[in-house]
Coordinates of C-alpha atoms and ligand atoms in Angstrom, one line a residue:
Chain A
M1 CA -5.4 48.5 -0.8
A2 CA -5.6 49.2 2.6
L3 CA -9.1 49.0 3.1
D4 CA -8.1 45.3 1.8
P5 CA -6.0 43.3 4.0
P6 CA -3.8 40.4 3.4
A7 CA -5.6 37.0 3.6
V8 CA -2.5 36.0 5.5
S9 CA 0.3 38.3 7.6
F10 CA 3.6 37.2 9.6
R11 CA 5.6 39.8 10.8
G12 CA 8.3 38.9 12.8
L13 CA 7.3 35.9 13.1
G14 CA 9.4 34.1 16.1
Q15 CA 9.1 30.5 17.6
V16 CA 11.5 29.1 20.4
F17 CA 10.1 25.9 22.1
E18 CA 11.6 24.7 25.4
T19 CA 12.1 21.0 25.6
R20 CA 13.4 18.5 28.6
G21 CA 16.9 18.5 25.8
G22 CA 17.1 22.7 25.8
R23 CA 15.4 25.0 24.0
V24 CA 14.9 24.6 20.0
E25 CA 14.6 27.3 18.2
A26 CA 12.5 26.8 15.0
L27 CA 12.0 30.0 13.5
R28 CA 13.5 33.7 13.2
E29 CA 12.0 36.4 12.1
V30 CA 9.4 35.6 9.5
S31 CA 7.6 37.8 7.7
F32 CA 5.6 37.8 4.7
D33 CA 1.7 38.4 3.0
V34 CA -0.4 36.1 1.1
A35 CA -2.9 37.3 -0.7
R36 CA -6.7 36.5 -0.7
H37 CA -6.9 33.4 -3.1
E38 CA -2.7 32.9 -3.6
F39 CA -1.8 29.8 -3.7
V40 CA 2.1 30.2 -2.2
A41 CA 3.4 26.8 -1.7
I42 CA 6.3 26.6 1.2
L43 CA 9.7 24.6 1.1
G44 CA 12.2 24.5 3.4
P45 CA 14.4 21.0 4.7
S46 CA 12.4 19.8 7.6
G47 CA 12.6 21.0 11.0
C48 CA 12.7 24.2 9.1
G49 CA 9.7 24.7 11.0
K50 CA 6.6 25.1 8.2
S51 CA 4.6 23.0 10.2
T52 CA 5.3 25.0 12.8
L53 CA 4.1 27.8 10.8
L54 CA 0.4 26.3 9.4
R55 CA -0.2 25.5 13.3
M56 CA 0.0 29.2 14.1
V57 CA -2.2 30.3 11.7
A58 CA -4.2 27.7 12.6
G59 CA -4.8 29.0 16.3
L60 CA -3.4 26.1 17.3
L61 CA -0.3 27.7 18.7
K62 CA 1.0 30.9 20.4
P63 CA 3.5 32.7 18.2
T64 CA 6.4 33.1 20.7
R65 CA 8.0 36.5 18.5
G66 CA 6.0 38.6 16.5
R67 CA 2.4 38.1 15.2
V68 CA 0.2 36.1 12.7
S69 CA -3.2 38.1 11.4
V70 CA -4.9 36.4 9.0
F71 CA -7.4 39.5 7.0
G72 CA -6.2 42.0 9.6
L73 CA -6.2 40.2 12.8
P74 CA -4.4 38.5 14.7
V75 CA -4.6 35.3 15.5
T76 CA -6.0 34.3 18.6
E77 CA -7.6 31.2 18.7
P78 CA -9.0 29.1 15.3
R79 CA -11.7 30.3 13.0
D80 CA -14.2 29.2 11.6
D81 CA -12.3 30.3 8.0
V82 CA -9.5 28.4 8.3
G83 CA -9.1 24.5 7.2
I84 CA -6.5 21.5 7.3
V85 CA -6.0 18.9 5.3
F86 CA -2.4 17.0 7.0
Q87 CA 0.0 14.9 5.5
K88 CA -1.9 11.9 6.7
P89 CA -5.2 11.1 5.8
T90 CA -5.8 10.4 10.3
L91 CA -9.9 9.7 9.0
L92 CA -11.9 8.2 11.4
P93 CA -11.5 4.1 10.3
W94 CA -15.5 3.4 12.3
A95 CA -17.3 6.4 9.8
S96 CA -18.2 6.3 5.8
V97 CA -16.5 8.2 3.4
E98 CA -20.2 10.8 3.9
D99 CA -19.4 11.2 7.3
N100 CA -15.7 11.3 7.3
I101 CA -16.3 14.2 5.6
L102 CA -19.5 15.4 7.4
F103 CA -17.3 15.0 10.6
P104 CA -16.5 18.9 11.0
A105 CA -20.3 19.6 11.1
R106 CA -20.6 17.0 13.6
H107 CA -18.2 17.3 15.4
K108 CA -18.4 21.4 15.7
R109 CA -22.6 21.4 15.7
G110 CA -23.1 18.0 17.3
S111 CA -25.7 17.2 14.1
V112 CA -25.9 18.0 10.7
T113 CA -28.1 19.7 9.0
Q114 CA -29.8 18.8 4.8
Q115 CA -28.3 21.5 3.5
D116 CA -24.3 19.7 4.9
R117 CA -25.8 16.2 3.7
A118 CA -25.9 18.2 0.4
R119 CA -22.2 19.8 0.5
A120 CA -21.3 16.8 0.9
A121 CA -23.1 15.0 -1.5
E122 CA -20.9 18.0 -4.2
L123 CA -17.8 17.6 -2.9
I124 CA -18.2 13.8 -3.0
A125 CA -18.6 14.7 -6.9
M126 CA -15.9 17.6 -7.3
T127 CA -13.3 15.3 -5.8
G128 CA -14.3 12.3 -7.8
L129 CA -15.5 10.4 -5.0
Q130 CA -18.9 9.2 -5.9
G131 CA -19.8 5.8 -5.8
F132 CA -17.7 5.2 -2.3
E133 CA -19.8 7.8 0.3
K134 CA -20.4 3.7 2.0
R135 CA -17.0 2.9 1.9
L136 CA -14.6 2.8 5.3
P137 CA -11.9 4.6 4.6
D138 CA -9.8 1.5 5.3
E139 CA -10.8 0.0 1.7
L140 CA -9.9 3.4 -0.2
S141 CA -6.3 3.7 -1.4
G142 CA -4.0 6.4 -0.3
G143 CA -4.8 8.6 -2.5
M144 CA -8.9 8.2 -1.9
Q145 CA -8.2 8.5 1.4
Q146 CA -6.5 12.0 0.6
R147 CA -8.9 12.7 -1.5
V148 CA -11.9 12.4 1.9
G149 CA -8.8 14.5 4.1
I150 CA -9.5 17.1 0.8
A151 CA -12.7 16.9 0.1
R152 CA -13.0 17.0 5.1
A153 CA -11.0 20.1 5.0
L154 CA -13.1 22.3 2.3
H155 CA -16.6 21.4 4.1
M156 CA -16.4 24.2 6.1
D157 CA -16.3 26.3 2.7
P158 CA -12.6 28.2 4.3
D159 CA -11.5 31.0 3.1
I160 CA -8.2 30.0 3.8
L161 CA -7.1 26.2 3.1
L162 CA -3.9 25.1 5.0
M163 CA -1.7 22.2 4.0
D164 CA 0.7 19.7 5.4
E165 CA 2.7 18.0 2.8
P166 CA -1.1 16.4 1.8
F167 CA 1.4 14.1 -1.2
S168 CA 3.6 13.1 0.3
A169 CA 2.3 10.2 1.7
L170 CA 1.8 8.6 -1.8
D171 CA 3.4 6.9 -4.4
A172 CA 5.0 9.4 -7.2
L173 CA 2.4 8.9 -10.2
T174 CA -0.9 9.2 -7.4
R175 CA 0.5 12.3 -6.1
E176 CA 1.2 14.3 -9.6
E177 CA -2.7 13.4 -10.5
M178 CA -3.7 14.4 -7.2
G179 CA -1.7 18.2 -8.0
F180 CA -4.0 18.2 -10.5
E181 CA -6.9 17.9 -9.4
L182 CA -6.1 19.6 -6.3
S183 CA -5.2 22.9 -8.9
R184 CA -8.3 22.0 -10.7
I185 CA -10.7 21.9 -7.6
F186 CA -8.7 25.5 -7.4
E187 CA -10.2 26.9 -10.6
A188 CA -13.0 26.4 -10.4
R189 CA -13.6 27.7 -6.7
R190 CA -10.9 30.5 -5.7
K191 CA -9.0 29.6 -2.2
T192 CA -5.7 31.2 0.1
V193 CA -4.0 28.4 -0.5
L194 CA -0.8 27.5 1.6
F195 CA 0.5 24.7 0.2
I196 CA 3.7 23.0 1.7
T197 CA 5.8 20.4 0.3
H198 CA 9.3 18.9 -0.4
S199 CA 8.8 19.1 -4.1
V200 CA 9.8 22.0 -5.9
S201 CA 7.9 20.7 -8.9
E202 CA 5.1 20.4 -6.9
A203 CA 5.8 23.8 -5.8
A204 CA 6.5 24.8 -9.4
I205 CA 2.5 23.7 -11.0
L206 CA 0.1 24.2 -8.2
A207 CA 2.1 27.7 -6.7
D208 CA 1.3 31.4 -7.4
R209 CA 4.2 31.7 -4.9
V210 CA 6.8 30.0 -3.8
V211 CA 8.5 30.8 -0.6
V212 CA 11.3 29.2 1.0
L213 CA 12.7 29.0 4.5
T214 CA 16.0 28.0 5.1
G215 CA 17.2 25.1 8.0
R216 CA 16.6 25.3 11.9
P217 CA 15.6 28.8 13.0
G218 CA 13.5 28.4 9.7
T219 CA 14.2 31.9 8.2
L220 CA 13.4 33.6 5.2
A221 CA 15.6 32.4 2.0
A222 CA 13.6 33.7 -1.1
D223 CA 9.6 34.2 -1.9
M224 CA 9.3 33.9 -6.0
P225 CA 5.9 34.6 -7.7
V226 CA 5.9 31.6 -10.4
S227 CA 5.5 33.4 -13.7
L228 CA 4.1 29.8 -15.3
P229 CA 0.3 30.7 -17.6
R230 CA -3.2 29.3 -15.6
P231 CA -4.6 27.2 -15.7
R232 CA -1.9 24.6 -15.1
G233 CA -2.3 20.6 -16.1
I234 CA 0.0 18.0 -17.5
E235 CA 1.3 19.9 -20.0
T236 CA 2.5 22.6 -17.7
A237 CA 4.3 19.8 -16.0
S238 CA 6.7 19.0 -19.6
M239 CA 7.4 22.2 -20.3
G240 CA 10.6 23.9 -20.3
A241 CA 10.1 26.8 -18.3
T242 CA 8.4 24.5 -15.6
H243 CA 12.0 22.3 -15.2
E244 CA 13.9 26.1 -15.0
F245 CA 11.6 27.0 -11.8
A246 CA 11.8 24.0 -10.5
G247 CA 15.8 23.6 -10.7
H248 CA 16.5 26.9 -9.6
L249 CA 14.2 26.7 -6.9
R250 CA 16.2 23.1 -6.1
S251 CA 19.5 24.6 -6.2
L252 CA 18.2 27.9 -4.3
L253 CA 17.0 24.3 -1.6
L254 CA 20.2 22.3 -1.7
R255 CA 22.7 25.9 -1.0
R256 CA 21.0 26.5 1.8
A257 CA 21.1 23.2 3.3
A258 CA 24.9 22.8 2.8
Chain B
M1 CA -13.7 -21.9 19.2
S2 CA -13.4 -19.2 16.6
S3 CA -9.9 -18.7 16.2
P4 CA -8.5 -21.8 15.6
D5 CA -11.6 -23.2 13.7
I6 CA -11.1 -19.5 11.5
S7 CA -7.1 -20.4 11.1
A8 CA -8.3 -24.1 9.8
A9 CA -11.1 -22.1 7.2
S10 CA -8.6 -20.4 5.6
S11 CA -5.2 -22.7 5.5
S12 CA -7.2 -25.3 4.1
A13 CA -8.7 -22.5 1.7
A14 CA -5.7 -21.9 0.3
R15 CA -4.0 -25.6 0.3
P16 CA -5.2 -26.6 -3.1
E17 CA -1.9 -24.7 -5.0
T18 CA 0.5 -25.9 -3.3
E19 CA -0.3 -29.6 -2.8
T20 CA -1.4 -32.2 -4.9
A21 CA -4.9 -33.6 -5.2
P22 CA -5.5 -37.1 -3.4
R23 CA -2.9 -35.1 -0.7
T24 CA -5.0 -32.1 -0.7
K25 CA -9.2 -34.0 0.1
R26 CA -7.3 -36.1 3.1
G27 CA -5.8 -32.5 4.4
S28 CA -8.6 -30.6 4.0
L29 CA -10.9 -33.4 5.9
L30 CA -8.6 -32.8 8.3
L31 CA -8.9 -29.1 8.1
A32 CA -12.4 -29.0 8.1
P33 CA -13.5 -26.3 10.4
G34 CA -14.1 -28.1 14.3
V35 CA -12.5 -31.4 13.3
L36 CA -8.8 -31.2 15.3
P37 CA -9.9 -29.8 18.1
G38 CA -13.0 -32.6 17.9
L39 CA -10.8 -34.9 17.4
T40 CA -7.8 -33.8 20.2
T41 CA -10.4 -33.6 23.2
L42 CA -12.3 -36.7 21.2
V43 CA -8.3 -38.3 21.8
I44 CA -7.2 -37.0 25.5
L45 CA -10.6 -37.8 26.4
L46 CA -10.4 -42.1 25.6
A47 CA -6.5 -42.0 27.1
W48 CA -7.8 -40.5 29.7
E49 CA -11.3 -43.1 31.0
G50 CA -8.2 -45.5 30.2
A51 CA -6.0 -44.8 32.1
T52 CA -8.1 -44.6 35.0
R53 CA -8.9 -47.9 34.2
L54 CA -5.8 -49.6 33.8
F55 CA -4.4 -48.0 36.9
A56 CA -7.1 -48.2 39.1
I57 CA -7.5 -44.1 40.2
P58 CA -9.7 -43.8 42.9
S59 CA -12.2 -41.2 42.5
F60 CA -10.7 -38.9 44.5
V61 CA -7.2 -38.6 43.3
L62 CA -8.7 -38.7 39.2
P63 CA -12.4 -39.5 38.1
S64 CA -12.8 -41.3 35.1
P65 CA -14.6 -39.3 32.1
L66 CA -17.7 -41.1 32.1
G67 CA -18.1 -41.0 35.9
I68 CA -17.8 -37.3 36.2
L69 CA -20.4 -37.6 32.9
A70 CA -22.5 -39.3 36.2
G71 CA -21.6 -37.2 39.3
F72 CA -22.9 -34.0 36.3
E73 CA -26.1 -36.2 36.4
A74 CA -26.7 -36.8 39.8
V75 CA -26.8 -33.2 40.6
G76 CA -29.7 -32.8 38.2
L77 CA -30.4 -30.5 35.5
S78 CA -32.4 -27.5 38.1
R79 CA -29.2 -27.9 40.5
W80 CA -27.4 -27.0 38.6
A81 CA -28.9 -24.1 36.9
E82 CA -29.1 -22.5 39.9
H83 CA -25.9 -22.6 40.6
I84 CA -24.6 -21.3 37.2
G85 CA -27.3 -18.5 37.5
A86 CA -25.9 -17.6 41.2
T87 CA -22.5 -17.7 39.9
L88 CA -23.3 -16.2 36.2
R89 CA -25.0 -13.3 38.3
V90 CA -23.0 -12.2 41.2
A91 CA -20.0 -12.3 37.4
M92 CA -21.9 -10.2 35.1
L93 CA -23.0 -7.2 37.8
G94 CA -19.3 -7.2 39.4
Y95 CA -18.2 -6.9 35.6
A96 CA -21.3 -4.8 34.9
V97 CA -20.2 -2.0 37.6
S98 CA -16.4 -2.4 36.9
I99 CA -17.2 -1.1 33.7
L100 CA -19.6 2.0 34.7
V101 CA -17.3 1.9 37.0
A102 CA -13.5 1.6 34.6
V103 CA -14.7 4.0 31.3
P104 CA -15.3 7.1 33.3
L105 CA -12.2 7.3 36.2
A106 CA -10.2 5.7 32.8
I107 CA -11.7 9.4 30.9
V108 CA -10.8 11.3 34.3
L109 CA -7.7 9.5 34.2
A110 CA -7.2 10.6 30.4
R111 CA -7.8 14.4 30.5
S112 CA -6.0 14.9 34.0
P113 CA -2.6 14.4 34.8
V114 CA -1.9 15.3 37.5
L115 CA -4.7 13.4 39.0
S116 CA -3.4 10.4 36.5
R117 CA -0.4 11.4 38.4
A118 CA -2.6 10.9 42.4
L119 CA -4.3 8.3 41.6
Y120 CA -2.6 5.7 39.2
P121 CA -0.1 4.4 43.0
I122 CA -3.4 3.9 45.0
L123 CA -4.2 2.1 41.8
V124 CA -1.4 -0.3 41.5
V125 CA -1.7 -1.0 45.1
V126 CA -4.7 -2.0 44.8
Q127 CA -4.6 -4.4 41.7
S128 CA -1.3 -5.9 43.4
T129 CA -3.6 -7.0 46.3
P130 CA -3.7 -10.5 46.2
I131 CA -7.9 -11.0 46.1
V132 CA -7.9 -14.1 47.6
A133 CA -6.8 -12.5 51.2
V134 CA -9.0 -9.0 50.8
A135 CA -12.0 -11.4 49.8
P136 CA -12.5 -12.7 53.2
I137 CA -12.1 -8.8 54.8
I138 CA -15.2 -7.2 52.1
I139 CA -16.9 -10.6 53.4
V140 CA -17.0 -9.8 56.7
V141 CA -17.1 -6.1 56.0
M142 CA -20.3 -6.0 53.9
G143 CA -21.9 -8.7 55.6
A144 CA -24.2 -11.2 53.5
G145 CA -25.4 -11.4 50.2
D146 CA -24.9 -10.0 47.2
L147 CA -22.9 -6.9 46.9
P148 CA -19.6 -8.1 48.9
R149 CA -19.1 -10.7 45.8
V150 CA -19.8 -8.2 43.8
V151 CA -17.4 -6.2 45.0
I152 CA -14.9 -8.8 44.8
T153 CA -15.8 -8.9 41.2
C154 CA -15.6 -5.5 40.5
L155 CA -12.2 -5.5 41.9
I156 CA -10.1 -8.3 40.5
T157 CA -12.0 -6.5 36.7
F158 CA -11.4 -2.7 37.0
F159 CA -7.9 -3.0 36.1
P160 CA -7.3 -3.8 33.1
I161 CA -10.5 -2.4 31.7
V162 CA -8.3 1.2 33.7
V163 CA -5.7 0.7 32.1
S164 CA -6.3 0.0 28.6
T165 CA -9.1 2.4 28.1
T166 CA -6.6 4.9 30.0
T167 CA -4.2 3.9 26.7
G168 CA -6.4 3.8 24.0
L169 CA -7.6 7.4 25.0
M170 CA -4.4 8.9 25.3
A171 CA -3.5 6.9 22.0
T172 CA -5.4 9.0 19.1
P173 CA -3.9 10.0 15.8
P174 CA -2.9 14.0 17.3
E175 CA -4.0 15.0 14.3
L176 CA -7.6 14.5 15.0
I177 CA -7.4 16.2 17.6
E178 CA -5.8 19.1 16.6
L179 CA -8.9 18.8 14.3
S180 CA -11.7 19.3 17.3
K181 CA -8.9 22.0 17.9
S182 CA -8.9 23.4 15.2
L183 CA -12.8 23.6 14.7
R184 CA -13.3 24.8 18.7
A185 CA -15.9 22.3 19.8
P186 CA -16.8 21.3 23.5
A187 CA -14.0 19.0 24.5
W188 CA -16.8 16.5 25.8
R189 CA -17.4 16.6 21.9
E190 CA -13.8 15.1 21.8
I191 CA -13.9 12.5 24.0
T192 CA -17.7 11.0 22.9
Q193 CA -16.4 11.2 18.7
I194 CA -12.7 10.9 18.4
R195 CA -11.1 9.6 21.4
L196 CA -13.5 6.6 22.5
P197 CA -14.4 5.0 19.2
F198 CA -10.4 5.5 18.9
A199 CA -9.9 3.6 22.8
V200 CA -12.6 0.5 21.4
P201 CA -10.2 -1.6 20.6
Y202 CA -8.1 -1.1 23.5
I203 CA -11.8 -1.5 25.4
F204 CA -12.8 -5.1 24.0
S205 CA -9.1 -6.4 24.5
A206 CA -10.1 -5.5 28.3
L207 CA -12.7 -6.9 28.4
K208 CA -12.1 -9.9 27.1
I209 CA -9.5 -10.5 29.9
S210 CA -12.0 -9.2 32.6
I211 CA -14.9 -11.2 31.3
T212 CA -12.6 -14.6 32.3
L213 CA -11.2 -12.5 35.5
A214 CA -15.0 -11.4 36.5
V215 CA -15.6 -15.7 37.1
I216 CA -12.4 -15.8 38.6
G217 CA -13.8 -12.9 40.6
A218 CA -17.5 -14.8 41.5
V219 CA -16.2 -18.2 42.1
V220 CA -13.2 -16.2 44.5
A221 CA -16.7 -15.1 46.1
E222 CA -18.1 -18.4 46.6
F223 CA -16.1 -19.5 48.2
V224 CA -15.0 -17.5 51.1
A225 CA -19.3 -17.6 52.1
A226 CA -21.7 -18.6 49.8
E227 CA -24.4 -20.8 50.3
K228 CA -25.5 -20.9 45.9
G229 CA -23.1 -20.7 43.0
V230 CA -21.0 -23.4 40.9
G231 CA -17.5 -22.0 43.3
Y232 CA -19.5 -22.8 46.4
F233 CA -20.2 -26.5 45.2
I234 CA -16.9 -27.2 44.0
Q235 CA -15.5 -26.4 47.2
F236 CA -18.7 -28.0 49.1
S237 CA -18.1 -31.6 46.5
T238 CA -14.8 -30.9 47.5
S239 CA -15.4 -31.2 51.3
M240 CA -17.8 -34.1 51.0
F241 CA -15.1 -36.0 49.2
R242 CA -17.7 -36.3 45.5
L243 CA -14.9 -35.7 43.5
P244 CA -16.6 -36.4 40.4
Q245 CA -18.8 -33.6 40.8
A246 CA -16.6 -30.8 41.4
W247 CA -14.7 -31.8 38.3
A248 CA -18.3 -31.6 36.2
G249 CA -18.4 -28.0 38.0
L250 CA -14.9 -27.2 37.5
L251 CA -15.9 -28.1 34.2
I252 CA -19.1 -25.8 33.3
L253 CA -16.6 -23.1 35.2
A254 CA -14.5 -23.2 32.2
G255 CA -17.0 -24.0 29.9
M256 CA -19.2 -21.0 30.8
S257 CA -15.8 -18.6 30.9
L258 CA -15.1 -19.8 27.4
L259 CA -18.9 -19.1 25.8
L260 CA -18.4 -15.3 27.6
F261 CA -15.2 -14.6 26.1
Q262 CA -16.6 -15.8 22.8
A263 CA -19.8 -13.4 23.6
V264 CA -17.6 -10.3 24.3
T265 CA -15.5 -11.3 21.1
L266 CA -18.9 -11.5 19.2
I267 CA -19.5 -8.2 20.6
Q268 CA -17.0 -6.3 19.3
K269 CA -17.4 -8.3 15.7
R270 CA -21.1 -7.4 15.6
V271 CA -21.3 -3.5 17.0
F272 CA -17.6 -2.6 16.1
P273 CA -16.1 -4.9 12.9
W274 CA -13.3 -1.7 12.0
S275 CA -12.4 -2.7 15.5
L276 CA -10.6 -5.6 14.9
P277 CA -7.7 -6.2 12.7
K278 CA -7.6 -5.8 9.3
D279 CA -6.2 -9.5 8.1
A280 CA -8.9 -11.0 10.3
P281 CA -12.2 -12.2 7.8
Ligands
ADP301 N1 5.4 21.1 21.2 C1 6.7 21.5 20.4 N2 7.4 20.8 21.5 C2 9.2 21.0 21.1 N3 10.0 21.5 19.1 C3 8.6 21.4 18.6 C4 7.5 21.2 18.9 N4 6.7 21.3 17.9 C5 8.1 21.7 16.9 N5 9.3 21.4 18.0 C6 10.1 21.9 16.9 O1 10.0 22.2 16.3 C7 10.8 22.5 14.8 C8 10.6 22.6 13.7 O2 8.7 21.4 13.8 P1 8.4 21.6 12.1 O3 7.4 23.3 12.6 O4 7.1 20.1 13.2 O5 9.4 21.7 11.2 P2 8.9 21.0 9.7 O6 7.6 21.1 9.9 O7 9.5 22.3 9.1 O8 9.1 19.5 9.5 C9 11.8 20.6 15.2 O9 13.1 20.7 15.7 C10 10.6 20.0 16.2 O10 10.9 19.2 16.5
MG302 MG1 6.2 19.3 9.1

């Protein structure tokens, strides 16, 4: 184990924002590890510092206290092996689906290679976007747009994927569908995933492990493995064990919020 | 003229569902592109012509449309072309220089809060100084030639472009800026590939305002000192009491502004169709 550091490690993490309105303590003493290829869902009330946590892993924010390490190395700046999916797809409205997926490569290196295009085509097929390559984001549904957002994050082939409430802007049905889609994608191509959500059932169905944070300042309230069998699909959603686990998560959250 | 046309076309398309057949026919003919504005113009021209004859209004008070037409013809096409060319040259040169200075300046202002705080008050002072009052001074300082006229045009067109572009550059979704940072891309690419394209709708709304201001700038400069140009021509004709000709110049200026405005709109539509509001066809 000593030879194989966790993909992400939080140690005594604390974050205080000095704002005009005063000090905001977003996180306090958060410590947990995420193993390689593990899918960890993070649950917690709004404003408890979940996004802040992800921004630290991405190297976009330095913790006030404690340390974040990725593959054993403290995060001091953004890394190439971390990809981000945002709550809103935030695509480039002037660029086609294909160009949006190619955007990270083009933005980082200035141009794209034949290989980049081949990878984009592969991702387009994997995320079910065939036939929409040349469409503009405007012409796509919310679900389709978020597929592009996911494909964009996967294009640089990151080891770690940070997903900040990626489906919360979608309607309930599309949201569920996208969840299964995501399961399928990661069944085929394992990644380490940090997945923020407000939905207990989404957490139960998707994750290997669920981390629950308390209200502000966010501290670790619970850290539980999800023992539902894989591969997971529509059947998982209707299983009694899933409902039981989701119910358990919900009561945890409600108790913490009260 | 395109925006009323579009609304007329779309409302006539929506009608047949809600109205009975005979009324639809009459309504759609009236609402066909260009018909309504054309009719209105015709009615106004007829009333104008009639009123000037009926009340025998002297032409230096209000020339009749036919009088203006006669004034237009008296000048001759080649002299018109010369005047229009001169005004257009100054307006377009000033406009172009203005864009070339304003957009980079907006980038600097958007990137540096310190410079922004330092330069903004100066820009506001320049903007709030009446151009008509500054124009004679500029002409005296810079002498004859196009240069002072171009500078005057720049001064009047510059501010809207700087302000609007700066706003646009700052209005980029923060997620994309984070994405750019997380990729550790060079900062200039954040400008060229994210911020500037996102500012395009803002830039164009300023370009539309500034193109008509450019014509005003050129005319103001010609009022002060020039030997050519539509502005100069209007002033000269007025001083000679040739009011029908002055009016003809005025209408040409109005037409020129309108056409230039439409040209900018068309460029946006053709080159940056995605930057238009979504419900526009
Ligand atoms: N850059 C910042 N400056 C000041 N306060 C911030 C900043 N980012 C987040 N916060 C505050 O920290 C708290 C946690 O924010 P966030 O991580 O976005 O919460 P969550 O994603 O769990 O809803 C909130 O109260 C938020 O207002
Ligand atoms: Mg958040």
